Every structure is written in C-alpha cells, then in structure tokens.
Coordinates of C-alpha atoms and ligand atoms in Angstrom, one line a residue:
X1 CA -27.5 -2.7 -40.3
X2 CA -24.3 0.0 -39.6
X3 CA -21.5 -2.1 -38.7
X4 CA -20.6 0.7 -35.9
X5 CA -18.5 -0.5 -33.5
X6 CA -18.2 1.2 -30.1
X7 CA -17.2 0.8 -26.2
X8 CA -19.8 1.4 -23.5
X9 CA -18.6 4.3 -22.1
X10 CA -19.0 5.6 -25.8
X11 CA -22.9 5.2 -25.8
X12 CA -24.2 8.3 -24.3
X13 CA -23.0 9.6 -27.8
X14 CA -24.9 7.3 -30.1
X15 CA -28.3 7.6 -29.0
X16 CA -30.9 6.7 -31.5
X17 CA -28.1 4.9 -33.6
X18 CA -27.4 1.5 -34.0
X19 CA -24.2 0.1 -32.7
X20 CA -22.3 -3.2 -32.4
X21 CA -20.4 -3.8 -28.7
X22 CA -17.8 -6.6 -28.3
X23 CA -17.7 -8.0 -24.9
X24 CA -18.7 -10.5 -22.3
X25 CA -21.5 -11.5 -20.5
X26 CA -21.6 -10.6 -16.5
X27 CA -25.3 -12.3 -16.2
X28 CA -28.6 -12.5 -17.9
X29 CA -32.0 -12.8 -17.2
X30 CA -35.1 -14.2 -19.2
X31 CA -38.3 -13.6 -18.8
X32 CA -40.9 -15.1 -21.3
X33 CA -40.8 -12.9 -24.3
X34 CA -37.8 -11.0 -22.9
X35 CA -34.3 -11.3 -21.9
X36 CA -31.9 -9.1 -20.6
X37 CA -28.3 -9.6 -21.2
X38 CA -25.9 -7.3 -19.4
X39 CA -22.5 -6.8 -21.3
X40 CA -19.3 -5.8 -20.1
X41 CA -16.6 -4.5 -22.5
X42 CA -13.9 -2.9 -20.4
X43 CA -15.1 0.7 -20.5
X44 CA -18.2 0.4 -18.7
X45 CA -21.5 -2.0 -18.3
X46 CA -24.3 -1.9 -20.0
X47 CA -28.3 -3.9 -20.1
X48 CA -29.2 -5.0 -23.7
X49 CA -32.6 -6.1 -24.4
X50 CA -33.6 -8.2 -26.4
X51 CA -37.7 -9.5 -26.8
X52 CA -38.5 -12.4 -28.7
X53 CA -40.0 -12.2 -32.3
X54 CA -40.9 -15.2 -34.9
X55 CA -37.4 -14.2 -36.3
X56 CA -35.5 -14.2 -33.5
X57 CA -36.4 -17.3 -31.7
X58 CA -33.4 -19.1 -31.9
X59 CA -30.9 -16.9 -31.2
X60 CA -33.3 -15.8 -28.7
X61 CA -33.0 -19.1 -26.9
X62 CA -29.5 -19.4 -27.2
X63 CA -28.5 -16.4 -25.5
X64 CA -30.9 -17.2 -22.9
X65 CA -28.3 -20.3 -22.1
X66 CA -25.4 -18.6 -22.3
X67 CA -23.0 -18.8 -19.4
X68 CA -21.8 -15.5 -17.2
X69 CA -18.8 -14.6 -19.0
X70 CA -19.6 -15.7 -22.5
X71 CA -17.8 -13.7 -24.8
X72 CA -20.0 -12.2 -27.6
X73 CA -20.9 -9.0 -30.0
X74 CA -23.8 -7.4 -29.5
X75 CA -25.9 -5.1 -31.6
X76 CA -28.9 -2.8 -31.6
X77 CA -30.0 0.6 -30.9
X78 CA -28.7 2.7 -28.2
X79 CA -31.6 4.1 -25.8
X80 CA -31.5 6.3 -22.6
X81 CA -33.0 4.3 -19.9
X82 CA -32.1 5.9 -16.4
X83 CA -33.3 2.7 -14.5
X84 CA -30.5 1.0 -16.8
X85 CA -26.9 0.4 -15.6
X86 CA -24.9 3.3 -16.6
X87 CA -28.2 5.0 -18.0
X88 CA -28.2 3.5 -21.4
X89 CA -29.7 0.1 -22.8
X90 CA -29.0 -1.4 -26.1
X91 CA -32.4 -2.9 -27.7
X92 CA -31.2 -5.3 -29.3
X93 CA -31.3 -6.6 -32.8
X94 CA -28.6 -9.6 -32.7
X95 CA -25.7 -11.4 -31.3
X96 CA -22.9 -13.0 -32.4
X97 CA -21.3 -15.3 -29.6
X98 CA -17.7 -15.4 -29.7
X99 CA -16.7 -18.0 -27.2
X100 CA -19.9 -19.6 -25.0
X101 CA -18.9 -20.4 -21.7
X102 CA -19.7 -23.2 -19.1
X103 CA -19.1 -23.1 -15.3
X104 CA -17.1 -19.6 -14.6
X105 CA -16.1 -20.7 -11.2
X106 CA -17.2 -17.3 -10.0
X107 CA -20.4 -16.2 -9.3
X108 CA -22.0 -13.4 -7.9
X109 CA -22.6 -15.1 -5.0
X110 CA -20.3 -14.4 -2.4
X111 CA -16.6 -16.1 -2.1
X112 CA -13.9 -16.1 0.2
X113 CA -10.4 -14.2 0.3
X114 CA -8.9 -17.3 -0.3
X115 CA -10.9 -18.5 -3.6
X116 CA -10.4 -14.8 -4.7
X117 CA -6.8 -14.8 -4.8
X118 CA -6.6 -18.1 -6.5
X119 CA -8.7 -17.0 -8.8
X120 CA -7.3 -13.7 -9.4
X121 CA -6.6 -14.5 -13.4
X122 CA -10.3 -14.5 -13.2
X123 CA -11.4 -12.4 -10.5
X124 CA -10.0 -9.4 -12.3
X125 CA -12.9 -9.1 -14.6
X126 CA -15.2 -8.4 -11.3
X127 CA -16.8 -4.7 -11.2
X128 CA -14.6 -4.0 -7.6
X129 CA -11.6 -5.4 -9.0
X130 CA -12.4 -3.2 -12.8
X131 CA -12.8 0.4 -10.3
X132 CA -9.5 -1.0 -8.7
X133 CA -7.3 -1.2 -11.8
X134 CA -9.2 1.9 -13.1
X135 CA -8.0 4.0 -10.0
X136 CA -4.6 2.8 -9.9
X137 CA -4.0 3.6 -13.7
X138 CA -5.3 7.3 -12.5
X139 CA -2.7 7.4 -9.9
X140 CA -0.1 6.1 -11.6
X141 CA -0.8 8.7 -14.6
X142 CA -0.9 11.4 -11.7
X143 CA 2.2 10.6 -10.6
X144 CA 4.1 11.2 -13.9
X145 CA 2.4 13.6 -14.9
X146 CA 3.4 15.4 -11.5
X147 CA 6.9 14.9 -11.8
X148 CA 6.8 15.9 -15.5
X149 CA 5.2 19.0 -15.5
X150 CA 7.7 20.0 -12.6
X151 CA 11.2 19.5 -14.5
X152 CA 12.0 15.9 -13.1
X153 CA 13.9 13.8 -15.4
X154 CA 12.5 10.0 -15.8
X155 CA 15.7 8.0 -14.9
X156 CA 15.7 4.3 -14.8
X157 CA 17.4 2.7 -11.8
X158 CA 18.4 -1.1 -11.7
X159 CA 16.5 -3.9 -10.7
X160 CA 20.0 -6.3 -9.9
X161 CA 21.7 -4.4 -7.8
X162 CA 24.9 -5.2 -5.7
X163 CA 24.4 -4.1 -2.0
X164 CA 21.5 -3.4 0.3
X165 CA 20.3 0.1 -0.1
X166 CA 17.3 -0.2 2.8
X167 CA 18.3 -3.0 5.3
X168 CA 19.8 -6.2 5.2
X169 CA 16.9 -8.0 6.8
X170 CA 14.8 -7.6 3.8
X171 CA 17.1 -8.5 1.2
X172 CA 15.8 -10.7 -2.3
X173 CA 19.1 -12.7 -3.3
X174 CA 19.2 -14.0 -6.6
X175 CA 22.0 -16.2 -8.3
X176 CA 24.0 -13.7 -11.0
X177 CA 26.6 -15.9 -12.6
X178 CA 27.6 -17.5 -8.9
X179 CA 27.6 -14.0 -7.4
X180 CA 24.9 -13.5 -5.1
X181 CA 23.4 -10.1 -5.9
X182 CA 19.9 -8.9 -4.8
X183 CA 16.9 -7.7 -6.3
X184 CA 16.4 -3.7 -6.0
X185 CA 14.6 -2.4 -2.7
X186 CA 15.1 1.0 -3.5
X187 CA 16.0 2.9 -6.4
X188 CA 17.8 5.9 -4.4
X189 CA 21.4 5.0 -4.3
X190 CA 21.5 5.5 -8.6
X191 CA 19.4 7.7 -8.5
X192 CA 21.4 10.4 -6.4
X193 CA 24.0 9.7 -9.2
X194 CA 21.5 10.3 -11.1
X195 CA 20.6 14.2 -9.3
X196 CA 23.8 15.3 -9.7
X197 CA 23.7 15.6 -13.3
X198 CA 20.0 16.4 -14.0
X199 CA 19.2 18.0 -11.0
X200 CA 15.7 16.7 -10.4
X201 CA 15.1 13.0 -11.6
X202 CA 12.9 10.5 -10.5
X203 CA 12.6 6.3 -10.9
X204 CA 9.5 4.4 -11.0
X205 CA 9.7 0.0 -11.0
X206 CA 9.0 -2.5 -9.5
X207 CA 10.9 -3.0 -5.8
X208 CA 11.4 -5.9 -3.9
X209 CA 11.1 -6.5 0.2
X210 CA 11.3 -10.0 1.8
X211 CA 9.4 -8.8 4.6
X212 CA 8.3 -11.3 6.8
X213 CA 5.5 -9.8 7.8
X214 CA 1.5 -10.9 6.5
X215 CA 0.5 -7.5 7.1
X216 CA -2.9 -5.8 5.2
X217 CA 0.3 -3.3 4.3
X218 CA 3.0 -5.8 3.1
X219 CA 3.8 -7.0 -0.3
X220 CA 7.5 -8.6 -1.3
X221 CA 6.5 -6.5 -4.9
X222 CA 5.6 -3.7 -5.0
X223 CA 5.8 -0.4 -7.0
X224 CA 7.4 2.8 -5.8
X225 CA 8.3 5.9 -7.3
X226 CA 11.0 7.7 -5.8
X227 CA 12.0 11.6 -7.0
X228 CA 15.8 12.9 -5.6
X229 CA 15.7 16.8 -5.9
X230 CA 19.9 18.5 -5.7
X231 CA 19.7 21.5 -4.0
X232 CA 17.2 21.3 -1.4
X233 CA 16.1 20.9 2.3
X234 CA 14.0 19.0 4.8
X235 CA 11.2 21.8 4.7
X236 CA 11.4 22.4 0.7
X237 CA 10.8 17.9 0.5
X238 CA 7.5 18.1 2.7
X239 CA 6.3 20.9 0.5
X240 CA 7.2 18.8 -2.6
X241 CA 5.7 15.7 -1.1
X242 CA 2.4 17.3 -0.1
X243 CA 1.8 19.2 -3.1
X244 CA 2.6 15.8 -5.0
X245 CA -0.1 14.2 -3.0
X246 CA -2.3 16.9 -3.4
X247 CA -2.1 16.7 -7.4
X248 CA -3.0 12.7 -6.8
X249 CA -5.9 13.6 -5.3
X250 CA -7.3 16.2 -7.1
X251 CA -6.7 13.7 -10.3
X252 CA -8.3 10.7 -8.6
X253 CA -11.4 13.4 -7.8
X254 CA -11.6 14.6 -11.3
X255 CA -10.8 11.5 -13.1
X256 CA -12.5 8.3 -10.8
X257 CA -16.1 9.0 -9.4
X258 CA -17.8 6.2 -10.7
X259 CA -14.9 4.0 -9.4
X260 CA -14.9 5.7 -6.3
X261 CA -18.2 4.9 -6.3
X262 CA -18.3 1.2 -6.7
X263 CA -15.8 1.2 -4.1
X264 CA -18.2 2.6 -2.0
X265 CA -15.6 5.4 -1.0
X266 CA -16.9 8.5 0.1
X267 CA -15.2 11.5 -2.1
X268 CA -15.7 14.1 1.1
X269 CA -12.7 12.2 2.6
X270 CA -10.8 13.0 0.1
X271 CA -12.2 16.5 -0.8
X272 CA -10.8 17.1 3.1
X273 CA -7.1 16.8 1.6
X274 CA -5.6 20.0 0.8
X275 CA -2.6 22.1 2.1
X276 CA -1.1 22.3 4.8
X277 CA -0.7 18.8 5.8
X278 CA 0.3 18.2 9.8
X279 CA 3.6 18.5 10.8
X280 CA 5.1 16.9 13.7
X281 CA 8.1 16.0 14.8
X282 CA 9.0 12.2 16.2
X283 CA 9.1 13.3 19.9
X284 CA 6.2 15.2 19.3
X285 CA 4.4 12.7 18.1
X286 CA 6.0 10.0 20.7
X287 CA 4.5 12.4 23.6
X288 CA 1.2 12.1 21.8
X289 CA 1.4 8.1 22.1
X290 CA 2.1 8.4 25.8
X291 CA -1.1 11.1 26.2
X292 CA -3.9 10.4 28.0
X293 CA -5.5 12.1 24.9
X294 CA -4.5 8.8 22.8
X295 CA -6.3 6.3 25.7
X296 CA -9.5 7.7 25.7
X297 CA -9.2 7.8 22.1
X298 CA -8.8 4.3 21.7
X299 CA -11.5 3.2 24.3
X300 CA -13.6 5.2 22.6
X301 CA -12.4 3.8 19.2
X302 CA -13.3 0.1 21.1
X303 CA -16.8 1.0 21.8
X304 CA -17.4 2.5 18.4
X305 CA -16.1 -0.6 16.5
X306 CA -18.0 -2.7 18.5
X307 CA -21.2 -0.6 17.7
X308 CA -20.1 -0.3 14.0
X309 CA -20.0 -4.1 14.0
X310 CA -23.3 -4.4 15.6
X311 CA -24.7 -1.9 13.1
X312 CA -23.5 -4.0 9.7
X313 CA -25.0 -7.0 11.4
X314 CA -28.5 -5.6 11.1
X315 CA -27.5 -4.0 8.0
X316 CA -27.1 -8.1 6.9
X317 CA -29.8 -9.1 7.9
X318 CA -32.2 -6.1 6.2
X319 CA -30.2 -7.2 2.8
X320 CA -30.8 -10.8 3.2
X321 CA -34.6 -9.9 3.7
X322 CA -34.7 -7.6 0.5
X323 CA -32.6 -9.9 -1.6
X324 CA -35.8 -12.4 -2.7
X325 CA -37.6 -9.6 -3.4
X326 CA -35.2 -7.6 -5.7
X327 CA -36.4 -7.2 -9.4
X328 CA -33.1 -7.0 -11.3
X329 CA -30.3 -9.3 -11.4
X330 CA -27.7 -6.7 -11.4
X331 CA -29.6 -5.5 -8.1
X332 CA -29.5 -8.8 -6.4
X333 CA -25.7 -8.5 -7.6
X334 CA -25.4 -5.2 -5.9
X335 CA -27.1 -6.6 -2.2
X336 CA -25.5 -9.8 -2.6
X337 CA -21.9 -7.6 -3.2
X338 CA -22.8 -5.4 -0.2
X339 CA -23.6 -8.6 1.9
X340 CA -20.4 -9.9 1.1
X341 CA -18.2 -6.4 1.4
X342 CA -20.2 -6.3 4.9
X343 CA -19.0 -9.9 6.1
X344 CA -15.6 -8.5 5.7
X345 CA -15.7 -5.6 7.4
X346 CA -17.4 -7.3 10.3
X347 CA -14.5 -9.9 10.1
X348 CA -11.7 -6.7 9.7
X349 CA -13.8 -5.1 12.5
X350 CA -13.7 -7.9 15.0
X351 CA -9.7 -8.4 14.8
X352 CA -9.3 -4.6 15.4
X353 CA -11.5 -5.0 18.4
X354 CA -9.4 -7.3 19.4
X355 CA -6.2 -6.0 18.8
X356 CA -7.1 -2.7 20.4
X357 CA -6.2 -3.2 23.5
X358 CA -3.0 -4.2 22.3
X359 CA -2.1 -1.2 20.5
X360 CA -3.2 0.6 23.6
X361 CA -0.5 -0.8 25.8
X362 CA 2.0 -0.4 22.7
X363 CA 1.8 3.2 22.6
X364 CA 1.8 4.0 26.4
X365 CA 4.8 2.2 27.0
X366 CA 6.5 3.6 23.4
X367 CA 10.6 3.8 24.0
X368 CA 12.1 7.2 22.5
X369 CA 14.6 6.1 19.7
X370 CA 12.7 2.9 18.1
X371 CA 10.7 3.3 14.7
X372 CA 7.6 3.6 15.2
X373 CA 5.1 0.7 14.6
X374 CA 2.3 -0.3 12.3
X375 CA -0.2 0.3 15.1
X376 CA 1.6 3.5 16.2
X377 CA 1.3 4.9 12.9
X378 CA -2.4 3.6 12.7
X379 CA -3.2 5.7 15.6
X380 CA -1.4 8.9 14.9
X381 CA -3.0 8.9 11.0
X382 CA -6.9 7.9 13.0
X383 CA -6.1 11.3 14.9
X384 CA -5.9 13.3 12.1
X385 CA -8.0 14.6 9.0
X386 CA -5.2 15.8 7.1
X387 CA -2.4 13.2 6.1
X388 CA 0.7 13.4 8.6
X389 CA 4.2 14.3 8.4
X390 CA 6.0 12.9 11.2
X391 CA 9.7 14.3 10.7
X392 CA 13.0 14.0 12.6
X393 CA 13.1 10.1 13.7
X394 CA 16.2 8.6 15.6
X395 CA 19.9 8.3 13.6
X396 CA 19.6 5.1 15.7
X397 CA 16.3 3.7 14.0
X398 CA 17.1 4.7 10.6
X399 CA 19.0 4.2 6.9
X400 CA 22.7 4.1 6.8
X401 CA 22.6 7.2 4.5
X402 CA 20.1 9.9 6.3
X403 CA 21.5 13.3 7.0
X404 CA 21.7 13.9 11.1
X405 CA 20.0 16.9 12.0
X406 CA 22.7 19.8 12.6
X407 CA 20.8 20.8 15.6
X408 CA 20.6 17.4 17.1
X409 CA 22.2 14.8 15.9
X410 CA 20.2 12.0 17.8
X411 CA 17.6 12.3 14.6
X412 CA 18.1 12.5 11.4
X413 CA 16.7 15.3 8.9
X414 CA 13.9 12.2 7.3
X415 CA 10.1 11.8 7.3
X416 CA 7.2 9.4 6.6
X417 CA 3.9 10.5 5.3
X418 CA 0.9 9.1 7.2
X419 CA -2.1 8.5 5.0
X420 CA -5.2 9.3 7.3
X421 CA -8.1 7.4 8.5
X422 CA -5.5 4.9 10.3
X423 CA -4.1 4.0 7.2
X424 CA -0.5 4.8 7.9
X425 CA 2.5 5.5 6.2
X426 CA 2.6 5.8 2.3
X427 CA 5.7 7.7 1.9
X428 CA 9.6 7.4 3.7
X429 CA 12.1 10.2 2.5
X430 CA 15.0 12.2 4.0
X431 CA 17.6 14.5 3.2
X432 CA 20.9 12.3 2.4
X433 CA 24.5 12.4 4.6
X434 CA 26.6 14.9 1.6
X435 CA 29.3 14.7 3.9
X436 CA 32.0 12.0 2.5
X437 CA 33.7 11.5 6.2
X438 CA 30.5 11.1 8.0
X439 CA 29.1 8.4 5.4
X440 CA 32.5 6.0 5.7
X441 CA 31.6 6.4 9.6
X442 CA 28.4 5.4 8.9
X443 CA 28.8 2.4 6.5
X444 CA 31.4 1.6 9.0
X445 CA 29.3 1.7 12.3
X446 CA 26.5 -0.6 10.0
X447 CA 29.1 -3.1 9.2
X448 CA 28.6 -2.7 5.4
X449 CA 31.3 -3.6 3.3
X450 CA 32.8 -0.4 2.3
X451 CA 33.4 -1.8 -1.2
X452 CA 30.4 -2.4 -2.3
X453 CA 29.5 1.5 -2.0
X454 CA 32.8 3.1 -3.2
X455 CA 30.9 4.4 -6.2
X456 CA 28.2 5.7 -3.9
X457 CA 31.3 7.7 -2.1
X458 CA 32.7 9.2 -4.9
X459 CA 29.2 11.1 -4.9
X460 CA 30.2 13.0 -1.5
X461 CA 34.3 13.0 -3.7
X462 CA 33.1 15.1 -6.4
X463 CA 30.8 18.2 -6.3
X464 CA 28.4 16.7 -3.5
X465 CA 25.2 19.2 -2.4
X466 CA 22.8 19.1 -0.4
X467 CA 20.4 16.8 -1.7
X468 CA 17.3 14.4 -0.4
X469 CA 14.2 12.4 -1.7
X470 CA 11.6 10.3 -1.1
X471 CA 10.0 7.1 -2.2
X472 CA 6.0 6.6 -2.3
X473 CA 4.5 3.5 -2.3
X474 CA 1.4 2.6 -5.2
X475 CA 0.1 0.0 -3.5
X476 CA -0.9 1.7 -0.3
X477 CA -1.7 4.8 -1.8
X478 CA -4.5 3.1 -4.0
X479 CA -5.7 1.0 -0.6
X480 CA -6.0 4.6 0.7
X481 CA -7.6 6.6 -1.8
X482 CA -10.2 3.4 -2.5
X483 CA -10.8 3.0 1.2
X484 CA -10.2 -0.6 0.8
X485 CA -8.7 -2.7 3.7
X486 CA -5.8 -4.8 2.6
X487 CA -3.3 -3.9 -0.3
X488 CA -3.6 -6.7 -2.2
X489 CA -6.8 -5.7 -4.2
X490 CA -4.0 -2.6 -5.7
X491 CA -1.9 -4.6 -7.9
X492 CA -3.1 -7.3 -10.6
X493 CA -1.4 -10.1 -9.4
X494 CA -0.4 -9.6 -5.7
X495 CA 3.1 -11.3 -4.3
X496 CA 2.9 -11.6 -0.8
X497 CA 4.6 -14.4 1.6
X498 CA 3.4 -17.5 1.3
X499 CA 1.7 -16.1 -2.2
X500 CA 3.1 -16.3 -5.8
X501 CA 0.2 -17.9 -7.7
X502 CA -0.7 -17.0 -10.3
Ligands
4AD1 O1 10.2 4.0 3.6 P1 10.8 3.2 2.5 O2 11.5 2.0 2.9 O3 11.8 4.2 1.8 C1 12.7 4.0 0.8 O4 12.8 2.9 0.3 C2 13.6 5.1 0.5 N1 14.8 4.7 -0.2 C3 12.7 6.1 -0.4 C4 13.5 7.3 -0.8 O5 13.8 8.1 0.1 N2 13.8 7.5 -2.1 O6 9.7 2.9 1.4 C5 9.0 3.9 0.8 C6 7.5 3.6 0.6 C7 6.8 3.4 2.0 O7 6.4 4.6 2.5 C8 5.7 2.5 1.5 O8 4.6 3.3 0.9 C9 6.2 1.7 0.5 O9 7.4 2.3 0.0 N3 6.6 0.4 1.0 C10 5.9 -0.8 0.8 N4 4.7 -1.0 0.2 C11 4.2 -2.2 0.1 N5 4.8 -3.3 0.7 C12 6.0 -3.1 1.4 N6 6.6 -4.2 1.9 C13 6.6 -1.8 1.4 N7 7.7 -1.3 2.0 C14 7.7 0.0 1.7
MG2 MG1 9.6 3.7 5.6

C-alpha cells in the first residue's frame, strides 16, 4: 500500500490512486455490511467508505463506535462520486485511529448562542465556523496584499500607548510600572509619524475599545488596519478606500465560493460592488433621515420582516417534515443546520420588528451636529446597493485631530464607509488638522493634557503636509461579506463585554 499522504482539497488530483488522509471524524453512519465515515482534515470534507469483508471485521466494528471527532488516518482509493461531499469518496482499505473520542459536547443537533461561545475552543472545528476563518484569512491576505502592491510601507504601531488617540470614554487602562497607560485604540497618532518619512505606511493589530455597548457590531478586541497617505485630499482617500474595498471583494469572489456558500451568502450581492461607491455628504444624508422617503421605507421594511419571519416559519416546519426521511447523515446535518440558522434569523427578525419603530422615530427627529447612530447608519446602508460614503460630519461630533473643512468649518474634512444591506459602518477616516496652532486649540478646547501629545505637535513643527487616513475594521467587514448577523462568528475567540472566556 503507497504511504501517500494528502489533504482533501488535494483529492480531485489522485483519482484512481491510493492515499492516506489524517483527520477527524465529523459523523459516521453504518449500515450492515457498510459504513460511511466522513473525515475532516482542515482543507475540505470528505465520505470514506468502507464495506465489511472476513478481513476487515474488526476494524470494521471499531470504527463503527467511534465518536464524532475521533481523530484518525484514513486510507484507500480516491473515487469521483458526485452524490459525495465535495465530489470525491475515499473506498476505503484501513484506519488507524489516533485518539478515539467519547462525548464531544457538540452535536449536530442544534445549540444555543450561549453554549456556542463557551464552547468556542470546540466550536471552531464546525463547517460554518471552518468557511468563517477561511473567509477572514482571504480578507486579511487582501488587505496586505492591497496595500503592498500600492507602495505602503508595513509600520508597526504600539499596543501601550500613553494618551487617548479616539476618546476617552473608551479607554483600556493597564498598570505600566505604577503609570497608568492604555492599551492602543488606534494606531494613527504613530503612524502620521510614521507618513512623514515613508510617505505611505500602514499598521495592522490588534485594537482595543471598552465600549459599553452589547451591540451585534461591538467587540473590546478587535483588528483594524489603518493606511496614512502624505500628500493627499478628502476626494483622493474615498478613491483609495473604495478601490481598497473593491480589491477585497474581488479576492473574497475569486478566492471563497465554497465558503460563501456554506454561509449561505449569495455572491450576486457582492458581484453588485464595484465603482463608484455613493457619496453623500452628512447633511445630505441627515435630510434623507428626516424624508418621508425614509418612513415609508421602514413601514414597508416592518411589513416585509414580518412576512420574512412568517416565511422561515413554514420553511421550519417543511424541514422538520423531511428531516426523518433524509438518507444521508451529512444531509440530516445540512436540514438540521438550516433549521437551526433559521431559528436565528426568526429570533434576529423579531427584535428588528420590534425595534423598527424605534429607529423610525430616531431618524425623524435626527439633530444636525450629533454622530450619527447605529440605527441611522443601518438605514442609510438598507437604502443603498453600493456601500456608502457619508463625508463631512460635525467638528463638534468628531476626533480632536480632524481637519475642519476650509469651506465650512462646522464639519470636518472625515468619512465613514457604510457596508450595505444595513450593515453599517466598516471604515472611519479623515484628513488630519496639519496646522500646529489650530491643533494646541484643539487639544485645548478637549481638555487633553497638552503634554502627553507634544511629540504628536512637533509633527505640524517640522515639515507638516497635508496628510489623512483611515482605519477599517476586520471584524465587521467579514460579518458583511459572509452575510452573517453578529460579529462575533469573525474572530477565533471573540472578546466582548461581559465575555473573556476562553
Ligand atoms: O472609526 P474609528 O474609530 O476610526 C479610527 O480609529 C481612526 N483612528 C482610523 C483612522 O483614521 N486611521 O474605527 C475605524 C473602524 C470602524 O469603522 C469599525 O469598522 C472598526 O474600526 N471599529 C470596531 N470594530 C469592532 N468593534 C468595535 N468596538 C469597533 N470600533 C471601531
Ligand atoms: Mg468611526
């Protein structure tokens, strides 16, 4: 027997040939002279088949009591089968169990959010949670390979840092030899330093908010990457950020069908994003809260949801009837998966519903001059196909260091990018205040203490430029691009209020 050893997504290229694949068992299921294993490795999933012969019996009823997520080596000859998971069965010859395994506390039956998270250490290994971590690896592989193939310099920012560079409210403070410090929210600050001697850099870490708020869009960890670009203006960042956006996309399209997929995310939503984005301005988009265009919008948004909600009920109930009747296990898995991913809209469906009305009464009575909120960037991104630049917010509502607008000082030269489909904003950037006398003002009127940004200063002393960035958020890209509701399911191990294990 060929000692071969090979991954899943390797099989389609060793048909006819026999093979060894080192994995672990997601479920089996025996008949009488046959069982069917089927193996996960990492790379893919695949059915191996095994019938019983005189020689075989034991190991034959061995594997038939092995537990979901034993961990074992299998081997035999690769074979198209198109009815098979991923189109290609193993027949196999033998296996060599690695670890057996008793009692995996999760089954494919359906579990709560709650369990889930606990479980996470486990839950990982699940075929959603696999497409998840597949998808964000694209992204983040997108993302430098944007900003490396269009002269940005990788500079690495620090995660200690010694003043608040994005509000005070949301500061981490940690201990640093009896000096309070806190951890980094942002990497700008440095890495303006950082643009005036390379020109075009960008950071990518970890950052840290201790945002009181159990939002689907919150986490208190949470990965941004953030380029700063010397030389530049408020109409040369929004190209930037939506050709950067635009390169995500295109990789996630060419790169992640099969995880888009399992995600049950329809690719024509993202086929839809493509140049140019929609622009609008802060008032613009305030008017369009206060519009009678935006009312009938959401009551008929209310009557939809309510339908939609309706619909996935009977959708439930058809499942439940077919699940008896359903042949393979890894096709029970699937209804039993859709049942459960169904529950959860339905419970995601009825809180809109009821927060609707709500959101309504927000945006008519919107004030010019606050930031907007969650649900008023919700509705502006449901309005539109395209994702959704909404520029020029009030000086009052924003960062310490954003450049007033020249023409009108009451809003500053910034932006956020609004992911559409109501999922909101996934970028925050702005050009920065170059001017050294209008920044002391500013540090002034916030209360800061001066000292702590003297070094920041000395950037508007020597050679300051025009100059500005932005900062995109991983986490809620990922939600976006899998179509999944709450942000969580983007990152491996999750850190939300209230949340830290494991
Ligand atoms: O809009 P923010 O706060 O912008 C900055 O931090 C700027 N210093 C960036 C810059 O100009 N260099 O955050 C940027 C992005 C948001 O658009 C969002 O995607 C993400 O970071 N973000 C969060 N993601 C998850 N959980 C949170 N608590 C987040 N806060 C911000
Ligand atoms: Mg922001």
């Amino acid at each position: 027997m060929s000692d071969q050893t090979i991954r899943i997504s390797q099989m389609k290229d060793h048909v006819g040939q026999e093979v060894a694949i080192n994995g672990w068992l997601y479920h089996s299921r025996a008949g009488g002279k046959v069982q069917f294993l089927v193996v996960r490795d990492g790379s893919g999933m695949c059915q191996a088949v095994m019938e019983k012969t005189d020689a075989n019996a034991e190991r034959f009823d061995q594997l038939k009591h092995l537990g979901q997520e034993s961990s074992l080596q299998v081997r035999g000859t690769v074979r198209a089968e198109e009815r098979s998971v991923g189109g290609y069965e193993l027949a196999l010859s033998d296996a060599r169990i690695v670890h057996a395994t008793e009692g995996y506390p999760i089954t494919p039956k359906e579990h709560g959010t709650d369990f889930l998270l606990k479980h996470r250490h486990l839950h990982l290994r699940s075929r959603r949670q696999w497409a998840l971590a597949r998808l964000r690896h694209t992204v983040i592989e997108a993302i430098r390979d944007f900003f490396n193939d269009n002269g940005f310099t990788l500079v690495d920012t620090p995660i200690f840092a010694p003043a608040a560079g994005e509000g005070e409210q949301t500061l981490f403070q940690v201990d640093y030899f009896g000096q309070p410090v806190a951890l980094a929210q942002t990497g700008q600050l440095y890495l303006e330093a950082a643009a005036l001697s390379l020109g075009r850099v960008y950071c990518f870490g970890p950052t840290f908010r201790a945002e009181k708020s159990k939002t689907r869009r919150h986490l208190t960890e949470f990965w941004m990457v953030e380029p700063e670009i010397a030389y530049i203006d408020l109409d040369g960042l929004l190209e930037v950020a939506e050709q950067f956006i635009c390169s995500i996309v295109q990789a996630v399209l060419a790169k992640c069908i099969p995880e888009l997929d399992i995600l049950d995310r329809d690719p024509a939503e993202l086929e839809k994003i493509a140049p140019p984005f929609v622009r609008l301005s802060y008032s613009e988009a305030v008017d369009l809260l206060h519009s009678e265009a935006v009312r009938d919008f959401l009551d008929r948004q209310l009557e939809e949801k309510k339908a939609q909600a309706a619909a996935r009920e009977q959708e439930i109930a058809q499942w439940s009837e077919q699940l008896p009747a359903a042949k393979k296990q890894w096709q029970k898995d699937k209804l039993t998966q859709q049942i459960q991913t169904a529950r959860e809209e339905i419970g995601e469906l009825t809180e809109q519903i009821g927060n609707i009305p709500h959101h309504r009464e927000l945006a008519a009575g919107f004030e010019w001059g606050k930031d907007l909120g969650g649900s008023d960037e919700t509705i502006i991104s449901q309005l539109h196909e395209k994702p959704t630049f909404v520029h020029r917010y009030p000086t009052q509502a924003k960062a310490f260091y954003m450049k007033p607008d020249p023409q009108d000082p009451r809003v500053v030269l910034n932006f956020d990018l609004l992911a559409p489909q109501g999922y909101g904003e996934i970028i925050g950037g702005s050009m920065r205040q170059d001017d050294y006398q209008a920044l002391v003002e500013r540090i002034r009127q916030m209360d800061y203490d001066q000292g702590d940004y003297e070094w920041y200063l000395d950037l508007r002393r020597y050679g300051s430029v025009p100059h500005g960035g932005f900062g995109l958020g991983v986490e809620r890209t990922v939600a976006w691009l899998a179509g999944i509701q709450h942000i969580r399911e983007t990152i491996a191990f999750p850190r939300l209020m209230g949340k830290i294990y494991p």
